mmCIF file of C-alpha atoms in Angstrom:
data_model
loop_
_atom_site.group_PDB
_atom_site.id
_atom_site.type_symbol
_atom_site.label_atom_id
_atom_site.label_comp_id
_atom_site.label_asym_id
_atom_site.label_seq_id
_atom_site.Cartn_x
_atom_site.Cartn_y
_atom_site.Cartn_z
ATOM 1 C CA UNK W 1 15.710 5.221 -7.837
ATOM 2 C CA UNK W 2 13.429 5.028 -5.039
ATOM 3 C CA UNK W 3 14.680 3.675 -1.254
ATOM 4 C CA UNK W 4 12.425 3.696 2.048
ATOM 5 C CA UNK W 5 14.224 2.211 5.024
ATOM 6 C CA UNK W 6 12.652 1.180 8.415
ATOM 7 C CA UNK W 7 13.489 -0.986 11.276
ATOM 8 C CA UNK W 8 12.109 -4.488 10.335
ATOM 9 C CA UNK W 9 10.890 -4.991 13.885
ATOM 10 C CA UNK W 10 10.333 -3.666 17.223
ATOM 11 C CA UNK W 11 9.167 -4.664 20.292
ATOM 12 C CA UNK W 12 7.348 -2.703 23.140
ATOM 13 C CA UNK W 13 5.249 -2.917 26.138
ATOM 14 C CA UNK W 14 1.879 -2.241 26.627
ATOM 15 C CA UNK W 15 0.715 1.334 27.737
ATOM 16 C CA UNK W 16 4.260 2.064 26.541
ATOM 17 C CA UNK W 17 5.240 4.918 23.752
ATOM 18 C CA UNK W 18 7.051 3.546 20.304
ATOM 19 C CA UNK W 19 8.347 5.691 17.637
ATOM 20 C CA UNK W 20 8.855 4.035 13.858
ATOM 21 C CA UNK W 21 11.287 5.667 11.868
ATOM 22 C CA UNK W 22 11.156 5.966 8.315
ATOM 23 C CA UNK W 23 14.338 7.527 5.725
ATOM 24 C CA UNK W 24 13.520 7.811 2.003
ATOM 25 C CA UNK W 25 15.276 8.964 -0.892
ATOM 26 C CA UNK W 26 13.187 9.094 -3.712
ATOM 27 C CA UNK W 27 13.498 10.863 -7.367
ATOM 28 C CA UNK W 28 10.386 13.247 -6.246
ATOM 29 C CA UNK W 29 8.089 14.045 -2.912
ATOM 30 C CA UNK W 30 4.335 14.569 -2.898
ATOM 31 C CA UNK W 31 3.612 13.337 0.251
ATOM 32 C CA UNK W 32 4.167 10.512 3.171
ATOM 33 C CA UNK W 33 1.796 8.032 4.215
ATOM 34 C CA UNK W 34 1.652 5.781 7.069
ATOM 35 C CA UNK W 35 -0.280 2.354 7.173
ATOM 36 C CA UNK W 36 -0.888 -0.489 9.037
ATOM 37 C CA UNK W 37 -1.104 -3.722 7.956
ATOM 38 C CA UNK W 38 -2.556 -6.853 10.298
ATOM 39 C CA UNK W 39 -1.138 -10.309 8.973
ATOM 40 C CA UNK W 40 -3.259 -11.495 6.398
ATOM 41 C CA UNK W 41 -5.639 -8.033 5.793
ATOM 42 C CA UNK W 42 -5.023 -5.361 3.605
ATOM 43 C CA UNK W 43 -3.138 -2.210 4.988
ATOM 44 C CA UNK W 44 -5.599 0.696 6.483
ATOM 45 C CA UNK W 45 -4.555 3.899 6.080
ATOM 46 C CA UNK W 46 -3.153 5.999 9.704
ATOM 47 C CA UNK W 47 -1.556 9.223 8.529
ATOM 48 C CA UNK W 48 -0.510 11.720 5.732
ATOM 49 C CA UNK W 49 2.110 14.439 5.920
ATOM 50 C CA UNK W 50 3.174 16.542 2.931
ATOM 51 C CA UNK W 51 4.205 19.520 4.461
ATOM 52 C CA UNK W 52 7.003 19.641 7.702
ATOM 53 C CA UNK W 53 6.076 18.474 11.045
ATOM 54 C CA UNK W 54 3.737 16.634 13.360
ATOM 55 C CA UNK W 55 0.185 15.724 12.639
ATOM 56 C CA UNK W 56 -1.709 13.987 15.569
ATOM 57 C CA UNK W 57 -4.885 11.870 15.125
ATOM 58 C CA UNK W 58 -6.131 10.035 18.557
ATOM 59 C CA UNK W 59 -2.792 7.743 20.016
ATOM 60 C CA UNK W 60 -1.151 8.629 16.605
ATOM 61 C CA UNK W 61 1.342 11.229 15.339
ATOM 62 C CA UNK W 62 3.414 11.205 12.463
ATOM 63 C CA UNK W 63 6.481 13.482 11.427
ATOM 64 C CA UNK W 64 8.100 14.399 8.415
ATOM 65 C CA UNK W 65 11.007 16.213 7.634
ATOM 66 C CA UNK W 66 11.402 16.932 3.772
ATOM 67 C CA UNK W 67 14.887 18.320 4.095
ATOM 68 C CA UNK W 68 16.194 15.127 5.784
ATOM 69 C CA UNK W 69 13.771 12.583 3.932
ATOM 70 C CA UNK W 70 13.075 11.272 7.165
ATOM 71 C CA UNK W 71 9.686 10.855 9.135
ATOM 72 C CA UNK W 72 8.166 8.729 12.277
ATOM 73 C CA UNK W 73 5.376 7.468 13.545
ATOM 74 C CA UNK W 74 4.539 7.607 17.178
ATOM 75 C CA UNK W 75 1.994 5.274 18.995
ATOM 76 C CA UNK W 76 0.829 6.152 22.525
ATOM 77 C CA UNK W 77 -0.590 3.944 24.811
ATOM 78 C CA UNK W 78 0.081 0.816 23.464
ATOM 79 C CA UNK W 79 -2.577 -1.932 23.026
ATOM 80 C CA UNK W 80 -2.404 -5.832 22.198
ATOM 81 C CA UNK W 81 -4.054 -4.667 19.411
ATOM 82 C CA UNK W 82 -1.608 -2.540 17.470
ATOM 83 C CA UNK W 83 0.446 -5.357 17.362
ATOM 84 C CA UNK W 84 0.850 -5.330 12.900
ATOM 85 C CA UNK W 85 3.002 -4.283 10.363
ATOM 86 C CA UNK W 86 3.392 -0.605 9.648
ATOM 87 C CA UNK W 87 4.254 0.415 6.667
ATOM 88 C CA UNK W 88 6.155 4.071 5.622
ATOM 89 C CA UNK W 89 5.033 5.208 1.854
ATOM 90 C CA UNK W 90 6.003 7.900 -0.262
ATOM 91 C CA UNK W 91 4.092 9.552 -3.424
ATOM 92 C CA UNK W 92 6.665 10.637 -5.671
ATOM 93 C CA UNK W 93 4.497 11.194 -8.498
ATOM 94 C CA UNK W 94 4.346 15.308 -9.618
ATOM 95 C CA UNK W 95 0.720 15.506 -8.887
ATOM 96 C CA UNK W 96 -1.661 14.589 -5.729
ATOM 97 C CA UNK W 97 -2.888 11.203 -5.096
ATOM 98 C CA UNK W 98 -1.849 8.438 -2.922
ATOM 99 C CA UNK W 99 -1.886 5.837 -5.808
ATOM 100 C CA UNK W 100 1.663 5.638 -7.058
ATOM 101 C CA UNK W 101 3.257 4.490 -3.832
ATOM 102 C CA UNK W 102 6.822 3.275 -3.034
ATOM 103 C CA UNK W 103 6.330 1.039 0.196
ATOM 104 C CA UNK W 104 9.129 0.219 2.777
ATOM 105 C CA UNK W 105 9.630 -3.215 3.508
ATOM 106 C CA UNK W 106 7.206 -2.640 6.786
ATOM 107 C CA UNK W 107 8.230 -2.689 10.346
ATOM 108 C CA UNK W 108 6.677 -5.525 12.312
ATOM 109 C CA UNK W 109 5.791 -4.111 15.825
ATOM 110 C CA UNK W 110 4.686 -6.866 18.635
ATOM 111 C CA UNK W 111 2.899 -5.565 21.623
ATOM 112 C CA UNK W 112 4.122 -7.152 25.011
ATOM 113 C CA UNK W 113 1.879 -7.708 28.439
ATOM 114 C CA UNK U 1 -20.573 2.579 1.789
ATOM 115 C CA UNK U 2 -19.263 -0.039 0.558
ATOM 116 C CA UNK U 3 -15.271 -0.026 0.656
ATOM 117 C CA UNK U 4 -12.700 -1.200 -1.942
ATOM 118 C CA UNK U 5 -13.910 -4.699 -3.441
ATOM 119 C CA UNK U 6 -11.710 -7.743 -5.252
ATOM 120 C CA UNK U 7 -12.388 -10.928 -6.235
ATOM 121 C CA UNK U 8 -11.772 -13.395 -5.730
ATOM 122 C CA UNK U 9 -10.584 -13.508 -2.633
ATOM 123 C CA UNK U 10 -8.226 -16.575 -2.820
ATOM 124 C CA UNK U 11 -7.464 -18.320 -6.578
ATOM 125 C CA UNK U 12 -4.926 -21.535 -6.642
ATOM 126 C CA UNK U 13 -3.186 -21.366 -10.208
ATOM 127 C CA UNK U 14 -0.813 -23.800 -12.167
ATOM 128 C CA UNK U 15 2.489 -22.488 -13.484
ATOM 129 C CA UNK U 16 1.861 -21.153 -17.363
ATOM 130 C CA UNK U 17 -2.154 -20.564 -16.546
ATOM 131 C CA UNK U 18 -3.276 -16.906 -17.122
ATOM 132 C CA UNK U 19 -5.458 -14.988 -14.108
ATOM 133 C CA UNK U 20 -7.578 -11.791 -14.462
ATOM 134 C CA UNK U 21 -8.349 -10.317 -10.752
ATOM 135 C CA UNK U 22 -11.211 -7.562 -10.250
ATOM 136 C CA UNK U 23 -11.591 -4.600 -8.344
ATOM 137 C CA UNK U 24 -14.214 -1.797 -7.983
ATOM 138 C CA UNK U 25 -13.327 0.782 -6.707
ATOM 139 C CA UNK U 26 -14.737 2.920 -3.653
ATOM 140 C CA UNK U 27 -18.480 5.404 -5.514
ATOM 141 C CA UNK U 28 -16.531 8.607 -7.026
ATOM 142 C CA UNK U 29 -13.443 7.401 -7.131
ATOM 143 C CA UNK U 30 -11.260 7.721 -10.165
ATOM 144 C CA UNK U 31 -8.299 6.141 -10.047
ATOM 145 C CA UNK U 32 -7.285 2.503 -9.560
ATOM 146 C CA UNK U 33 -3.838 1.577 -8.757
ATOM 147 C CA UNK U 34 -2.439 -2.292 -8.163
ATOM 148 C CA UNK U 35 -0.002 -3.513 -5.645
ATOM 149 C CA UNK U 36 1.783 -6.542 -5.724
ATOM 150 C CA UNK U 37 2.837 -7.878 -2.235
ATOM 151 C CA UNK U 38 5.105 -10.983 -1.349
ATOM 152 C CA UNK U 39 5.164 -12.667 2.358
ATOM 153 C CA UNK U 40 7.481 -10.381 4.520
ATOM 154 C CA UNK U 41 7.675 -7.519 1.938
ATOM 155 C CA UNK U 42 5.678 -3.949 1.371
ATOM 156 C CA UNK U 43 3.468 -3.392 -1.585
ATOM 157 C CA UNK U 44 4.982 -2.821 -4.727
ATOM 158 C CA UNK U 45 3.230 -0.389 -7.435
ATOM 159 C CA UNK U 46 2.293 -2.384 -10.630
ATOM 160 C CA UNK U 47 -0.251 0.146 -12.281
ATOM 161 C CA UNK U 48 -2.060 3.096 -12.166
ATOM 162 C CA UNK U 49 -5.871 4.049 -14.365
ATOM 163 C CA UNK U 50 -7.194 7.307 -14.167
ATOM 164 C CA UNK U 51 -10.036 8.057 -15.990
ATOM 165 C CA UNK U 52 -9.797 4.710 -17.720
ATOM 166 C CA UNK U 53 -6.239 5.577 -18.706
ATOM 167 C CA UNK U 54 -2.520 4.154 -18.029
ATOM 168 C CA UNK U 55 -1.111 7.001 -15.667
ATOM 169 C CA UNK U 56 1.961 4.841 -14.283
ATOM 170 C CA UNK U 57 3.814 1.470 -14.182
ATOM 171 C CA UNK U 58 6.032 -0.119 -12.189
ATOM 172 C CA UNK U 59 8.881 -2.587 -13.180
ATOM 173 C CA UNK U 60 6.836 -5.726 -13.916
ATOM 174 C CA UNK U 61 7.097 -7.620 -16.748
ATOM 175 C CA UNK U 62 4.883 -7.130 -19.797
ATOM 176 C CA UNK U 63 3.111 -10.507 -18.405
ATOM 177 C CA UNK U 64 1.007 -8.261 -16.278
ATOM 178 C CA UNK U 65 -1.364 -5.737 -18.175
ATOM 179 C CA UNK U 66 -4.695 -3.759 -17.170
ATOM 180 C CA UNK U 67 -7.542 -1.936 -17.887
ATOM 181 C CA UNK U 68 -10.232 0.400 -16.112
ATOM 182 C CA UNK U 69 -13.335 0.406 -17.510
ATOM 183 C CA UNK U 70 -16.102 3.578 -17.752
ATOM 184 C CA UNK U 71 -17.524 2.598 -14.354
ATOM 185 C CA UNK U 72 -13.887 2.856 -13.171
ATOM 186 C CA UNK U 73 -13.378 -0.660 -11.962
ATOM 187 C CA UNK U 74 -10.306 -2.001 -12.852
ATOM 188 C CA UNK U 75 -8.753 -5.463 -14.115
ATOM 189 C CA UNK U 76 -5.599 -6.698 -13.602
ATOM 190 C CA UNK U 77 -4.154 -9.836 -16.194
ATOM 191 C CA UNK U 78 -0.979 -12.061 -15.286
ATOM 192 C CA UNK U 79 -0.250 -13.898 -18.320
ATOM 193 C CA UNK U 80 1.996 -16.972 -18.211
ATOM 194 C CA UNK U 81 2.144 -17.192 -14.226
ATOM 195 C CA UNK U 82 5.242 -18.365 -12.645
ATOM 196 C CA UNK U 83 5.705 -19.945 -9.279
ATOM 197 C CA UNK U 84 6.923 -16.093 -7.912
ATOM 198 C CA UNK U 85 3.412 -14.266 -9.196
ATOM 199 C CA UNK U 86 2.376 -16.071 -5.864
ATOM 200 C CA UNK U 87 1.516 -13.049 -3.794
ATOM 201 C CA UNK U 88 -1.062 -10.806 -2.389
ATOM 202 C CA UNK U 89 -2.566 -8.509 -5.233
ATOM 203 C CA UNK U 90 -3.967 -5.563 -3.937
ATOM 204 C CA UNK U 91 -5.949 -2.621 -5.387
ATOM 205 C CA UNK U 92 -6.573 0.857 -4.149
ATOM 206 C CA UNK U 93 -8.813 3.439 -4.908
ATOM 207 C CA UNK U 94 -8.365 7.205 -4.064
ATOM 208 C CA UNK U 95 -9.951 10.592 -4.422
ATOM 209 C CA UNK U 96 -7.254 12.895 -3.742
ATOM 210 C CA UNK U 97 -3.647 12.172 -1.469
ATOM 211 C CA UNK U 98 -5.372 9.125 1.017
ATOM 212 C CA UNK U 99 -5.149 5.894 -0.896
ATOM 213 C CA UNK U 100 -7.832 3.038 0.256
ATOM 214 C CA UNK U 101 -6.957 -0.432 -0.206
ATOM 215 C CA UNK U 102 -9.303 -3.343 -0.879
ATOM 216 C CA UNK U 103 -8.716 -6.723 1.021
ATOM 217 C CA UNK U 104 -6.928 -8.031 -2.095
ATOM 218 C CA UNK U 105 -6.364 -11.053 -3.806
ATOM 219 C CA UNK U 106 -4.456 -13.877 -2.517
ATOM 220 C CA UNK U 107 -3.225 -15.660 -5.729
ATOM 221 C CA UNK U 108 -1.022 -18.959 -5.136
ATOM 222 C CA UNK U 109 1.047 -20.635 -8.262
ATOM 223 C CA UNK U 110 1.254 -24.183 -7.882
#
């Protein structure tokens, strides 16, 4: 079967640093995906990791550890705006392509003054 | 460039009505795939087309069926909707690993 596990919320202040974990266990591994999701839009696509350790793109960096199914997502700086839902994903299919996803349940993060 | 498109955007059903929701995906892209997701919950994988074929399903009932056609947009049927088909339906297109969703459907069973 397929599990993804992540805090369902979190709370932080802004200007502040958060880190989202993520723990899978799923019957294969072809990559991890990280998304964000604002109530009521469609989720918008933040990182990809299929190989070991950290990618960073602007005030995000995600990191994946294949050996102990586990990854985060770290936000820097912290505006009122990345207050959403973000989402962990894994690709277990055998062969490339972010289209046969297994979503956690999404970790609601709310941005504090 | 235009982005991931559905429609309709919103659709109020009653309970036993069939829906078909639409989705084209993003120029060049060949593969569709459809999410189903309920208030509070992540996505969940319904189907994925490639290439106008079936490459995976997820465990919904045989209610739900789809098809890709040759300009590789997609449909996506719910048969014999219950009050829990109430959800948003989303589709995503993708080239290689990154997956780009579409706004999605917001379908309410009344």
């Amino acid at each position: 079967g397929q599990n993804i596990d992540q805090p369902t919320e979190m709370t932080a202040t802004e200007g502040a640093i958060v880190q989202i974990n993520c723990t899978y266990q799923t019957s294969g591994f072809n990559g991890l995906f990280w998304y964000q999701q604002h109530a009521g839009e469609a989720p918008t696509f933040l990182s990809y990791n299929v190989l070991d350790g950290l990618e960073e793109k602007g005030r995000f960096s995600s990191f994946l550890s294949r050996s102990k199914g586990y990854s985060y997502l770290l936000l820097k700086e912290l505006q009122m705006k990345d207050s959403a839902s973000y989402l962990c994903a894994v690709n277990p299919g055998i062969t490339g392509g972010g289209n046969k996803l297994t979503f956690g349940t999404g970790t609601q993060l709310k941005v504090e003054l | 460039d235009a982005g991931v498109t559905q429609s309709p955007t919103h659709l109020i059903k009653t309970r036993g009505q069939h829906v078909t929701l639409r989705c084209s995906p993003i120029s060049g892209h060949k593969s569709v795939s459809w999410y189903q997701q309920v208030l509070g919950q992540g996505p969940q994988f319904i189907f994925q087309y490639y290439e106008k074929e079936e490459r995976g399903r997820g465990n919904f009932p045989d209610r739900f069926s789809a098809r890709q056609f040759p300009n590789y947009s997609s449909e996506l049927n719910v048969n014999a909707l219950l009050l829990g088909d109430s959800a948003l339906y989303l589709c995503a297109s993708s080239l290689e690993a990154e997956a780009f969703f579409g706004q999605g459907t917001r379908l309410t069973v009344v």
